[in-house]
Amino acid sequence: MNNSSLNLIVLFGATGDLAQRKIILALFTLFQGGGLGNKSKIIAFSRRPWSDADYRQFIRPSIKTSRDEKTVEEFLESIEYVEGTFDTPASYERLAQKITDIEKRLESAALVFYHLSIQPEFYELAVNGLGQAGLAKERGEYIPRLLIEKPFGHDEQSAQKLEQVIEQYFSSDAIYRIDHYLGKQGLENLLQKRMTDAAFEASLTKDQVAEIEFQIFESIDIEGRGEFYEKTGALRDVGQNHLLEMFATATMNMPEGSVPAENMQKARAEAIQALHGAGKDVTTGEVVHAQYEGYREEKDVAAESLVETYFSIMTTLTDPRWSGVKIILRGGKALAKRQAQIIYRFKDSQEKTFDIQGTSGFTVPDAYEILLKEALEGNKIHFVSLEEIIASWQFVDRYKEQFKTVPLQFYKKGYNF
Ligand SMILES: NC(=O)c1ccc[n+]([C@@H]2O[C@H](COP(=O)([O-])OP(=O)(O)OC[C@H]3O[C@@H](n4cnc5c(N)ncnc54)[C@H](OP(=O)(O)O)[C@@H]3O)[C@@H](O)[C@H]2O)c1
């Protein structure tokens, strides 16, 4: 982004849960602080037959926390609505027309950001739609960027295929893969500690650390999303992305120097590749996979479903710095508490815990605010590289196989694992 450019954010899935709860508020906060640049517009793309006014009225409650009515009005005025479905070329033509209209009105070529906040099964359709309508091509001096939510694929093969589809139209530089945990303040705190506290950083080796545990516990159950969860399970839902990015941030070899994005992405990818189970390595970990009682009675869940709503993987690392250190990854739903933590347990019985859900009591920027700001600036430090995605799917694919060799356990809702 430079301040003279027209920044145009096209939000696919503009009526969805994520858009309503997170993205619109993050865009508003950036708008309020000048973070969207001198000239910005938002195009809300979704299938409901709505006018601009309908959408603005619909989304207004998402920014109800602001008392700055004048700015709220200006922000809402900057949003225009395009009705469309992913499978109709006419929808993309309408979108193309809208982009051209806005460029003419504001007398500037647009730097366009397509944010795919839609169900993952539609990613390829939407990317093909954009590409075939010529919407991935540069406009003036600006190359459009694609922001894509997690999950990127549902296994290694599908992730590779999705990448191939995207790269038909968008260069790899223009792809921003989101895992919003990378924008969380709790992970940033850990990174800062590792960069600034030399004694702490020096203690992070096999000589002093006995084990490191990574947890993402949710107290809610699947909340009626049986169809989604049956295809996903806990390991794919939070393991492949959030837990492994927490793991990577906690164990990577810190990149030297000014820490540009590529070095950070490379360091995180190497950390994940060093886990037993990722890459060509054989799985060696101990696993538990379990399901809460009552899951099979949920809507759209198979009567004999073997999908895990909780998992625990205990493994180690091939990296010489950590060899022999126990790594524990645990996550799931309908558990006793909501908690996301990284716990280093040292051989002298000391512990150091990092709370990733952010219970510090300080007001910190939301993860989406951080990520969208970086995407506007062309900075990828908190975005996920293809290498990270592939290594994490290799790990998950192997452990999914290993689950089949171990009996599924059952637990009561609210169980404290
Ligand atoms: N929700 C979260 O907390 C969260 C967190 C992290 C990542 N994500 C990821 O973010 C993405 C979006 O999640 P979500 O929970 O917001 O999904 P969602 O609530 O199901 O929203 C999907 C959006 O796509 C629209 N849509 C569906 N089918 C369409 C079609 N054929 N043509 C045009 N529009 C269509 C929906 O319109 P209607 O409103 O008319 O149905 C809605 O706006 C997913 O990839 C998810 O994995 C979500």
CSV table of C-alpha atoms and ligand atoms in Angstrom, one decimal:
chain,number,residue,atom,x,y,z
A,1,MET,CA,0.0,0.0,0.0
A,2,ASN,CA,1.2,3.5,-0.6
A,3,ASN,CA,-1.0,6.4,0.6
A,4,SER,CA,-1.9,7.6,-2.8
A,5,SER,CA,-3.3,4.2,-4.0
A,6,LEU,CA,-7.0,3.4,-3.9
A,7,ASN,CA,-7.3,0.3,-1.7
A,8,LEU,CA,-10.2,-1.8,-2.6
A,9,ILE,CA,-11.2,-4.7,-0.4
A,10,VAL,CA,-13.6,-7.2,-1.9
A,11,LEU,CA,-15.1,-9.3,0.9
A,12,PHE,CA,-16.4,-12.6,-0.3
A,13,GLY,CA,-18.9,-14.1,2.2
A,14,ALA,CA,-19.8,-10.6,3.5
A,15,THR,CA,-22.9,-11.9,5.3
A,16,GLY,CA,-21.0,-14.8,7.0
A,17,ASP,CA,-20.2,-15.4,10.6
A,18,LEU,CA,-16.5,-14.4,10.3
A,19,ALA,CA,-17.3,-11.3,8.3
A,20,GLN,CA,-19.9,-10.2,10.9
A,21,ARG,CA,-17.9,-11.0,14.0
A,22,LYS,CA,-14.4,-10.1,13.0
A,23,ILE,CA,-13.6,-8.8,9.6
A,24,ILE,CA,-15.9,-5.8,9.4
A,25,LEU,CA,-14.9,-4.6,12.8
A,26,ALA,CA,-11.2,-4.9,12.0
A,27,LEU,CA,-11.7,-3.0,8.8
A,28,PHE,CA,-13.6,-0.3,10.7
A,29,THR,CA,-10.9,0.1,13.3
A,30,LEU,CA,-8.3,0.4,10.5
A,31,PHE,CA,-10.5,2.9,8.7
A,32,GLN,CA,-10.9,4.9,11.9
A,33,GLY,CA,-7.1,5.1,12.4
A,34,GLY,CA,-6.2,5.8,8.8
A,35,GLY,CA,-4.9,2.3,8.3
A,36,LEU,CA,-6.9,1.7,5.1
A,37,GLY,CA,-5.0,4.6,3.4
A,38,ASN,CA,-6.2,8.0,2.0
A,39,LYS,CA,-8.6,6.4,-0.5
A,40,SER,CA,-10.4,3.1,0.3
A,41,LYS,CA,-13.5,1.3,-0.6
A,42,ILE,CA,-15.0,-2.1,0.4
A,43,ILE,CA,-17.1,-4.2,-1.8
A,44,ALA,CA,-19.3,-6.7,0.0
A,45,PHE,CA,-20.0,-9.7,-2.2
A,46,SER,CA,-22.6,-12.2,-1.3
A,47,ARG,CA,-25.7,-14.0,-2.6
A,48,ARG,CA,-28.6,-12.2,-0.9
A,49,PRO,CA,-30.5,-9.9,-3.3
A,50,TRP,CA,-29.6,-6.7,-1.4
A,51,SER,CA,-28.9,-3.0,-2.1
A,52,ASP,CA,-26.0,-1.1,-0.6
A,53,ALA,CA,-28.4,0.3,2.1
A,54,ASP,CA,-29.6,-3.2,3.0
A,55,TYR,CA,-26.1,-4.5,3.6
A,56,ARG,CA,-25.1,-1.4,5.5
A,57,GLN,CA,-28.1,-1.8,7.8
A,58,PHE,CA,-27.3,-5.5,8.2
A,59,ILE,CA,-23.6,-5.0,9.2
A,60,ARG,CA,-24.1,-1.9,11.4
A,61,PRO,CA,-24.5,-3.9,14.6
A,62,SER,CA,-21.0,-5.4,14.0
A,63,ILE,CA,-19.5,-2.0,14.8
A,64,LYS,CA,-21.9,-1.1,17.6
A,65,THR,CA,-19.0,-0.8,20.0
A,66,SER,CA,-18.0,2.5,18.5
A,67,ARG,CA,-19.5,5.7,19.8
A,68,ASP,CA,-17.9,7.7,16.9
A,69,GLU,CA,-21.1,7.9,14.9
A,70,LYS,CA,-19.7,10.2,12.2
A,71,THR,CA,-16.9,7.8,11.4
A,72,VAL,CA,-19.2,4.8,11.5
A,73,GLU,CA,-21.4,6.6,8.9
A,74,GLU,CA,-18.4,7.4,6.7
A,75,PHE,CA,-17.2,3.8,7.0
A,76,LEU,CA,-20.6,2.4,6.1
A,77,GLU,CA,-20.8,4.8,3.2
A,78,SER,CA,-17.6,3.4,1.9
A,79,ILE,CA,-19.1,-0.1,1.5
A,80,GLU,CA,-20.9,-1.1,-1.7
A,81,TYR,CA,-22.7,-4.4,-2.2
A,82,VAL,CA,-22.5,-6.7,-5.2
A,83,GLU,CA,-24.9,-9.6,-5.3
A,84,GLY,CA,-23.4,-12.8,-6.7
A,85,THR,CA,-23.0,-16.5,-6.4
A,86,PHE,CA,-19.7,-18.3,-6.9
A,87,ASP,CA,-20.7,-20.4,-9.8
A,88,THR,CA,-22.2,-17.8,-12.2
A,89,PRO,CA,-19.8,-15.9,-14.5
A,90,ALA,CA,-22.3,-13.0,-14.6
A,91,SER,CA,-21.6,-12.4,-10.9
A,92,TYR,CA,-17.9,-11.8,-11.6
A,93,GLU,CA,-18.8,-9.6,-14.5
A,94,ARG,CA,-20.9,-7.5,-12.1
A,95,LEU,CA,-18.0,-7.4,-9.7
A,96,ALA,CA,-15.6,-6.3,-12.5
A,97,GLN,CA,-18.0,-3.6,-13.5
A,98,LYS,CA,-18.3,-2.3,-9.9
A,99,ILE,CA,-14.5,-2.2,-9.6
A,100,THR,CA,-14.1,-0.3,-12.8
A,101,ASP,CA,-16.9,2.1,-11.7
A,102,ILE,CA,-15.2,2.8,-8.4
A,103,GLU,CA,-11.9,3.4,-10.2
A,104,LYS,CA,-13.5,5.9,-12.5
A,105,ARG,CA,-15.3,7.7,-9.7
A,106,LEU,CA,-12.2,7.9,-7.6
A,107,GLU,CA,-9.9,8.6,-10.6
A,108,SER,CA,-7.4,5.9,-9.7
A,109,ALA,CA,-6.4,2.4,-10.5
A,110,ALA,CA,-7.2,0.1,-7.5
A,111,LEU,CA,-5.0,-2.1,-5.5
A,112,VAL,CA,-7.5,-4.9,-5.0
A,113,PHE,CA,-7.6,-7.3,-2.1
A,114,TYR,CA,-9.9,-10.3,-2.5
A,115,HIS,CA,-10.7,-11.7,0.9
A,116,LEU,CA,-12.2,-15.2,0.7
A,117,SER,CA,-14.2,-15.5,3.9
A,118,ILE,CA,-16.3,-18.4,2.5
A,119,GLN,CA,-16.7,-22.1,3.0
A,120,PRO,CA,-13.5,-23.8,1.9
A,121,GLU,CA,-15.3,-26.0,-0.6
A,122,PHE,CA,-15.9,-22.8,-2.6
A,123,TYR,CA,-12.3,-21.5,-2.7
A,124,GLU,CA,-11.4,-23.1,-6.1
A,125,LEU,CA,-14.7,-22.0,-7.7
A,126,ALA,CA,-14.2,-18.4,-6.5
A,127,VAL,CA,-10.6,-18.3,-7.6
A,128,ASN,CA,-11.5,-19.7,-11.0
A,129,GLY,CA,-14.3,-17.2,-11.3
A,130,LEU,CA,-12.0,-14.3,-10.5
A,131,GLY,CA,-9.3,-15.6,-12.8
A,132,GLN,CA,-11.6,-16.3,-15.8
A,133,ALA,CA,-13.1,-12.8,-15.4
A,134,GLY,CA,-9.7,-11.3,-15.7
A,135,LEU,CA,-9.9,-10.0,-12.1
A,136,ALA,CA,-6.5,-11.4,-11.0
A,137,LYS,CA,-4.7,-9.3,-13.6
A,138,GLU,CA,-2.8,-6.1,-12.6
A,139,ARG,CA,-4.7,-2.8,-12.7
A,140,GLY,CA,-2.3,0.0,-13.6
A,141,GLU,CA,0.7,-0.6,-11.5
A,142,TYR,CA,-1.1,-2.7,-8.9
A,143,ILE,CA,-1.2,-6.5,-8.7
A,144,PRO,CA,-4.3,-7.8,-6.9
A,145,ARG,CA,-3.8,-9.8,-3.7
A,146,LEU,CA,-5.7,-12.9,-2.6
A,147,LEU,CA,-6.4,-13.4,1.2
A,148,ILE,CA,-7.6,-16.9,1.9
A,149,GLU,CA,-8.9,-18.2,5.2
A,150,LYS,CA,-8.0,-21.5,6.9
A,151,PRO,CA,-8.2,-24.4,6.2
A,152,PHE,CA,-6.1,-24.4,3.0
A,153,GLY,CA,-7.1,-27.8,1.7
A,154,HIS,CA,-8.2,-30.8,3.9
A,155,ASP,CA,-5.0,-32.8,3.4
A,156,GLU,CA,-1.7,-32.5,1.6
A,157,GLN,CA,-2.9,-33.5,-1.8
A,158,SER,CA,-5.9,-31.1,-1.8
A,159,ALA,CA,-3.7,-28.3,-0.5
A,160,GLN,CA,-1.3,-28.8,-3.4
A,161,LYS,CA,-4.2,-28.8,-5.8
A,162,LEU,CA,-5.7,-25.6,-4.4
A,163,GLU,CA,-2.3,-23.9,-4.7
A,164,GLN,CA,-2.0,-25.0,-8.4
A,165,VAL,CA,-5.5,-23.6,-9.1
A,166,ILE,CA,-4.6,-20.3,-7.4
A,167,GLU,CA,-1.2,-20.0,-9.2
A,168,GLN,CA,-2.9,-20.3,-12.6
A,169,TYR,CA,-4.1,-16.7,-11.9
A,170,PHE,CA,-2.2,-15.2,-8.9
A,171,SER,CA,1.5,-15.1,-8.5
A,172,SER,CA,2.7,-16.8,-5.2
A,173,ASP,CA,3.7,-13.3,-3.9
A,174,ALA,CA,0.1,-12.2,-4.1
A,175,ILE,CA,-1.3,-15.0,-2.0
A,176,TYR,CA,-1.9,-14.3,1.7
A,177,ARG,CA,-2.8,-17.5,3.6
A,178,ILE,CA,-4.5,-16.7,6.9
A,179,ASP,CA,-4.2,-18.5,10.2
A,180,HIS,CA,-5.5,-15.8,12.6
A,181,TYR,CA,-3.6,-17.3,15.5
A,182,LEU,CA,-0.4,-15.9,14.0
A,183,GLY,CA,-2.0,-12.4,14.6
A,184,LYS,CA,-2.8,-13.1,18.3
A,185,GLN,CA,-1.1,-11.0,20.9
A,186,GLY,CA,-0.2,-14.1,23.0
A,187,LEU,CA,2.0,-15.5,20.3
A,188,GLU,CA,3.5,-12.0,19.7
A,189,ASN,CA,4.4,-11.9,23.4
A,190,LEU,CA,6.2,-15.2,23.1
A,191,LEU,CA,8.1,-14.0,20.0
A,192,GLN,CA,9.1,-10.7,21.7
A,193,LYS,CA,10.3,-12.7,24.7
A,194,ARG,CA,12.4,-14.9,22.5
A,195,MET,CA,13.9,-12.0,20.6
A,196,THR,CA,14.6,-9.7,23.6
A,197,ASP,CA,15.4,-12.0,26.6
A,198,ALA,CA,18.7,-13.6,25.7
A,199,ALA,CA,18.7,-15.8,28.9
A,200,PHE,CA,15.2,-17.2,28.2
A,201,GLU,CA,16.2,-17.9,24.5
A,202,ALA,CA,19.4,-19.6,25.6
A,203,SER,CA,17.4,-21.8,28.0
A,204,LEU,CA,15.3,-23.2,25.1
A,205,THR,CA,17.3,-26.3,24.4
A,206,LYS,CA,17.2,-30.0,25.2
A,207,ASP,CA,19.7,-29.4,28.0
A,208,GLN,CA,17.2,-27.4,30.0
A,209,VAL,CA,13.7,-28.2,28.6
A,210,ALA,CA,12.0,-31.5,29.5
A,211,GLU,CA,8.8,-31.0,27.5
A,212,ILE,CA,6.6,-28.4,25.8
A,213,GLU,CA,2.9,-28.7,25.8
A,214,PHE,CA,0.5,-26.9,23.4
A,215,GLN,CA,-3.2,-26.8,24.2
A,216,ILE,CA,-6.3,-25.5,22.5
A,217,PHE,CA,-9.3,-26.4,24.7
A,218,GLU,CA,-12.8,-25.3,24.0
A,219,SER,CA,-15.7,-25.7,26.4
A,220,ILE,CA,-18.3,-25.4,23.6
A,221,ASP,CA,-19.4,-28.5,21.7
A,222,ILE,CA,-19.8,-28.6,17.9
A,223,GLU,CA,-22.9,-26.3,18.2
A,224,GLY,CA,-24.9,-28.0,15.6
A,225,ARG,CA,-22.2,-27.9,12.9
A,226,GLY,CA,-22.2,-31.7,12.5
A,227,GLU,CA,-21.8,-31.6,8.7
A,228,PHE,CA,-18.6,-29.5,9.0
A,229,TYR,CA,-17.2,-31.5,11.9
A,230,GLU,CA,-17.8,-34.9,10.4
A,231,LYS,CA,-15.4,-33.9,7.6
A,232,THR,CA,-12.9,-32.2,9.9
A,233,GLY,CA,-12.5,-33.5,13.4
A,234,ALA,CA,-10.4,-31.8,16.1
A,235,LEU,CA,-6.9,-32.5,14.6
A,236,ARG,CA,-7.8,-30.9,11.3
A,237,ASP,CA,-9.9,-28.2,13.0
A,238,VAL,CA,-7.3,-26.8,15.4
A,239,GLY,CA,-4.2,-29.0,15.1
A,240,GLN,CA,-3.2,-28.6,11.4
A,241,ASN,CA,-3.2,-24.8,11.7
A,242,HIS,CA,-3.4,-23.1,15.1
A,243,LEU,CA,-1.6,-25.7,17.3
A,244,LEU,CA,1.2,-26.3,14.8
A,245,GLU,CA,1.8,-22.5,14.3
A,246,MET,CA,2.0,-22.1,18.1
A,247,PHE,CA,4.4,-25.0,18.1
A,248,ALA,CA,6.5,-23.4,15.3
A,249,THR,CA,6.7,-20.1,17.0
A,250,ALA,CA,7.8,-21.8,20.2
A,251,THR,CA,10.5,-24.0,18.8
A,252,MET,CA,11.8,-22.5,15.6
A,253,ASN,CA,15.4,-21.4,15.3
A,254,MET,CA,14.9,-17.6,15.5
A,255,PRO,CA,15.8,-16.0,12.1
A,256,GLU,CA,18.8,-13.7,12.3
A,257,GLY,CA,19.0,-9.9,11.6
A,258,SER,CA,16.0,-7.8,10.7
A,259,VAL,CA,13.6,-10.8,10.5
A,260,PRO,CA,12.0,-10.3,7.1
A,261,ALA,CA,8.9,-12.3,6.4
A,262,GLU,CA,10.5,-15.0,4.3
A,263,ASN,CA,13.0,-15.9,7.0
A,264,MET,CA,10.2,-16.1,9.6
A,265,GLN,CA,8.1,-18.3,7.3
A,266,LYS,CA,11.1,-20.5,6.5
A,267,ALA,CA,12.0,-20.9,10.2
A,268,ARG,CA,8.4,-21.9,11.1
A,269,ALA,CA,8.2,-24.4,8.2
A,270,GLU,CA,11.5,-26.0,9.2
A,271,ALA,CA,10.2,-26.4,12.8
A,272,ILE,CA,7.1,-28.2,11.6
A,273,GLN,CA,9.2,-30.3,9.2
A,274,ALA,CA,11.3,-31.4,12.2
A,275,LEU,CA,8.4,-33.0,14.0
A,276,HIS,CA,8.2,-36.7,14.0
A,277,GLY,CA,5.4,-37.6,11.7
A,278,ALA,CA,5.9,-34.7,9.2
A,279,GLY,CA,7.8,-35.2,6.0
A,280,LYS,CA,9.2,-38.6,5.1
A,281,ASP,CA,9.7,-39.5,8.7
A,282,VAL,CA,7.7,-42.3,10.3
A,283,THR,CA,5.2,-41.5,13.1
A,284,THR,CA,6.6,-42.4,16.5
A,285,GLY,CA,4.2,-40.5,18.8
A,286,GLU,CA,1.7,-41.8,21.3
A,287,VAL,CA,-1.8,-40.8,20.5
A,288,VAL,CA,-5.2,-40.5,22.2
A,289,HIS,CA,-8.3,-39.7,20.2
A,290,ALA,CA,-11.7,-39.4,21.9
A,291,GLN,CA,-15.2,-38.3,21.3
A,292,TYR,CA,-17.7,-36.7,23.7
A,293,GLU,CA,-20.7,-38.7,24.6
A,294,GLY,CA,-23.7,-37.5,22.7
A,295,TYR,CA,-21.7,-36.4,19.6
A,296,ARG,CA,-23.2,-39.3,17.6
A,297,GLU,CA,-26.7,-37.9,18.4
A,298,GLU,CA,-25.9,-34.5,17.0
A,299,LYS,CA,-27.6,-33.4,13.7
A,300,ASP,CA,-25.8,-34.6,10.6
A,301,VAL,CA,-23.4,-36.9,12.5
A,302,ALA,CA,-23.2,-40.6,11.6
A,303,ALA,CA,-24.5,-43.0,14.1
A,304,GLU,CA,-21.2,-44.9,14.2
A,305,SER,CA,-19.0,-41.8,13.7
A,306,LEU,CA,-15.3,-42.3,14.6
A,307,VAL,CA,-14.5,-38.6,14.3
A,308,GLU,CA,-12.4,-37.3,17.2
A,309,THR,CA,-13.6,-34.3,19.2
A,310,TYR,CA,-10.4,-34.5,21.3
A,311,PHE,CA,-6.9,-35.6,20.6
A,312,SER,CA,-3.5,-35.7,22.2
A,313,ILE,CA,-0.3,-36.4,20.4
A,314,MET,CA,2.9,-37.0,22.2
A,315,THR,CA,6.0,-36.9,20.0
A,316,THR,CA,9.5,-35.5,19.7
A,317,LEU,CA,11.7,-33.5,17.3
A,318,THR,CA,14.4,-34.4,14.9
A,319,ASP,CA,16.1,-31.0,15.2
A,320,PRO,CA,19.4,-31.5,17.2
A,321,ARG,CA,18.5,-28.5,19.4
A,322,TRP,CA,15.5,-30.3,20.8
A,323,SER,CA,16.1,-34.0,20.3
A,324,GLY,CA,14.6,-36.0,23.1
A,325,VAL,CA,12.4,-33.1,24.3
A,326,LYS,CA,8.8,-34.3,24.6
A,327,ILE,CA,6.2,-32.4,22.5
A,328,ILE,CA,2.6,-32.7,23.5
A,329,LEU,CA,-0.2,-31.3,21.3
A,330,ARG,CA,-3.7,-31.4,22.7
A,331,GLY,CA,-7.0,-29.9,21.5
A,332,GLY,CA,-10.7,-30.5,21.5
A,333,LYS,CA,-14.3,-29.5,22.2
A,334,ALA,CA,-16.8,-29.9,25.1
A,335,LEU,CA,-13.9,-29.8,27.6
A,336,ALA,CA,-13.8,-28.4,31.2
A,337,LYS,CA,-12.4,-25.1,30.2
A,338,ARG,CA,-11.6,-22.7,27.3
A,339,GLN,CA,-7.8,-22.3,27.2
A,340,ALA,CA,-5.0,-21.9,24.7
A,341,GLN,CA,-1.6,-22.2,26.2
A,342,ILE,CA,2.0,-23.0,25.5
A,343,ILE,CA,3.8,-24.5,28.6
A,344,TYR,CA,7.5,-25.0,28.7
A,345,ARG,CA,8.4,-27.4,31.4
A,346,PHE,CA,12.1,-27.3,32.4
A,347,LYS,CA,14.2,-30.1,33.8
A,348,ASP,CA,14.6,-28.1,37.1
A,349,SER,CA,10.8,-28.3,37.6
A,350,GLN,CA,10.2,-24.6,36.6
A,351,GLU,CA,7.5,-23.8,34.2
A,352,LYS,CA,6.8,-20.9,31.8
A,353,THR,CA,3.3,-20.5,30.4
A,354,PHE,CA,2.2,-18.3,27.5
A,355,ASP,CA,-1.5,-17.6,27.3
A,356,ILE,CA,-2.5,-17.4,23.7
A,357,GLN,CA,-6.1,-16.4,24.1
A,358,GLY,CA,-4.9,-13.2,25.7
A,359,THR,CA,-6.1,-12.8,29.2
A,360,SER,CA,-3.7,-10.0,30.0
A,361,GLY,CA,-6.4,-7.4,30.8
A,362,PHE,CA,-4.8,-4.9,28.4
A,363,THR,CA,-6.7,-3.8,25.3
A,364,VAL,CA,-4.7,-5.2,22.4
A,365,PRO,CA,-5.5,-5.1,18.6
A,366,ASP,CA,-7.5,-7.9,17.4
A,367,ALA,CA,-5.7,-10.6,15.3
A,368,TYR,CA,-7.7,-9.6,12.2
A,369,GLU,CA,-6.7,-6.0,12.6
A,370,ILE,CA,-3.1,-6.9,12.6
A,371,LEU,CA,-3.3,-9.3,9.7
A,372,LEU,CA,-5.4,-7.0,7.4
A,373,LYS,CA,-3.0,-4.1,8.2
A,374,GLU,CA,0.0,-6.3,7.2
A,375,ALA,CA,-1.7,-7.5,4.0
A,376,LEU,CA,-2.4,-3.9,3.0
A,377,GLU,CA,1.3,-3.1,3.7
A,378,GLY,CA,2.4,-6.2,1.7
A,379,ASN,CA,4.0,-7.7,4.8
A,380,LYS,CA,3.7,-11.5,5.2
A,381,ILE,CA,5.4,-12.1,8.5
A,382,HIS,CA,2.1,-13.3,10.1
A,383,PHE,CA,0.9,-15.2,7.0
A,384,VAL,CA,1.4,-18.9,6.3
A,385,SER,CA,3.7,-20.1,3.5
A,386,LEU,CA,2.9,-23.0,1.3
A,387,GLU,CA,5.8,-24.9,2.9
A,388,GLU,CA,4.3,-24.5,6.4
A,389,ILE,CA,0.9,-25.7,5.1
A,390,ILE,CA,2.4,-28.7,3.4
A,391,ALA,CA,4.5,-29.8,6.4
A,392,SER,CA,1.5,-29.4,8.7
A,393,TRP,CA,-0.7,-31.5,6.4
A,394,GLN,CA,1.9,-34.2,6.2
A,395,PHE,CA,2.0,-34.3,10.0
A,396,VAL,CA,-1.8,-34.4,10.3
A,397,ASP,CA,-2.4,-36.9,7.5
A,398,ARG,CA,0.0,-39.4,9.1
A,399,TYR,CA,-1.5,-39.0,12.6
A,400,LYS,CA,-5.0,-39.3,11.1
A,401,GLU,CA,-3.8,-42.7,9.8
A,402,GLN,CA,-2.3,-43.6,13.2
A,403,PHE,CA,-5.7,-42.8,14.9
A,404,LYS,CA,-7.1,-45.8,13.0
A,405,THR,CA,-4.8,-48.1,14.8
A,406,VAL,CA,-5.8,-47.0,18.3
A,407,PRO,CA,-9.3,-47.5,19.8
A,408,LEU,CA,-11.4,-44.3,20.1
A,409,GLN,CA,-12.2,-43.3,23.7
A,410,PHE,CA,-15.3,-41.6,25.0
A,411,TYR,CA,-15.7,-38.8,27.5
A,412,LYS,CA,-18.4,-36.9,29.2
A,413,LYS,CA,-19.0,-33.3,28.2
A,414,GLY,CA,-17.0,-30.9,30.4
A,415,TYR,CA,-14.3,-33.5,31.1
A,416,ASN,CA,-11.0,-32.2,32.3
A,417,PHE,CA,-8.4,-34.1,30.3
B,1,LIG,N1,-16.3,-18.2,11.8
B,1,LIG,C1,-15.1,-18.2,12.3
B,1,LIG,O1,-15.0,-17.9,13.5
B,1,LIG,C2,-13.9,-18.6,11.5
B,1,LIG,C3,-12.7,-18.5,12.2
B,1,LIG,C4,-11.5,-18.8,11.4
B,1,LIG,C5,-11.6,-19.1,10.1
B,1,LIG,N2,-12.9,-19.2,9.5
B,1,LIG,C6,-13.0,-19.5,8.0
B,1,LIG,O2,-13.6,-18.4,7.4
B,1,LIG,C7,-14.4,-18.9,6.3
B,1,LIG,C8,-15.8,-18.4,6.4
B,1,LIG,O3,-16.4,-18.9,7.6
B,1,LIG,P1,-17.8,-18.4,8.2
B,1,LIG,O4,-17.9,-19.1,9.5
B,1,LIG,O5,-17.9,-17.0,8.1
B,1,LIG,O6,-18.8,-19.1,7.1
B,1,LIG,P2,-20.3,-18.9,6.9
B,1,LIG,O7,-20.9,-18.2,8.1
B,1,LIG,O8,-20.9,-20.1,6.4
B,1,LIG,O9,-20.3,-17.8,5.7
B,1,LIG,C9,-20.2,-18.1,4.4
B,1,LIG,C10,-20.5,-16.9,3.5
B,1,LIG,O10,-20.5,-17.3,2.1
B,1,LIG,C11,-21.8,-17.0,1.5
B,1,LIG,N3,-22.2,-18.0,0.5
B,1,LIG,C12,-22.4,-19.3,0.7
B,1,LIG,N4,-22.7,-19.9,-0.4
B,1,LIG,C13,-22.6,-19.0,-1.4
B,1,LIG,C14,-22.7,-19.0,-2.8
B,1,LIG,N5,-23.0,-20.1,-3.5
B,1,LIG,N6,-22.5,-17.9,-3.5
B,1,LIG,C15,-22.3,-16.7,-2.8
B,1,LIG,N7,-22.1,-16.6,-1.5
B,1,LIG,C16,-22.3,-17.7,-0.8
B,1,LIG,C17,-22.8,-17.0,2.7
B,1,LIG,O11,-23.9,-16.3,2.3
B,1,LIG,P3,-25.3,-16.4,3.2
B,1,LIG,O12,-25.1,-15.6,4.4
B,1,LIG,O13,-26.3,-15.9,2.3
B,1,LIG,O14,-25.5,-17.9,3.5
B,1,LIG,C18,-21.9,-16.3,3.7
B,1,LIG,O15,-21.8,-14.9,3.4
B,1,LIG,C19,-14.2,-20.4,6.3
B,1,LIG,O16,-13.2,-20.8,5.5
B,1,LIG,C20,-13.8,-20.7,7.7
B,1,LIG,O17,-13.1,-21.9,7.8
B,1,LIG,C21,-14.0,-18.9,10.2
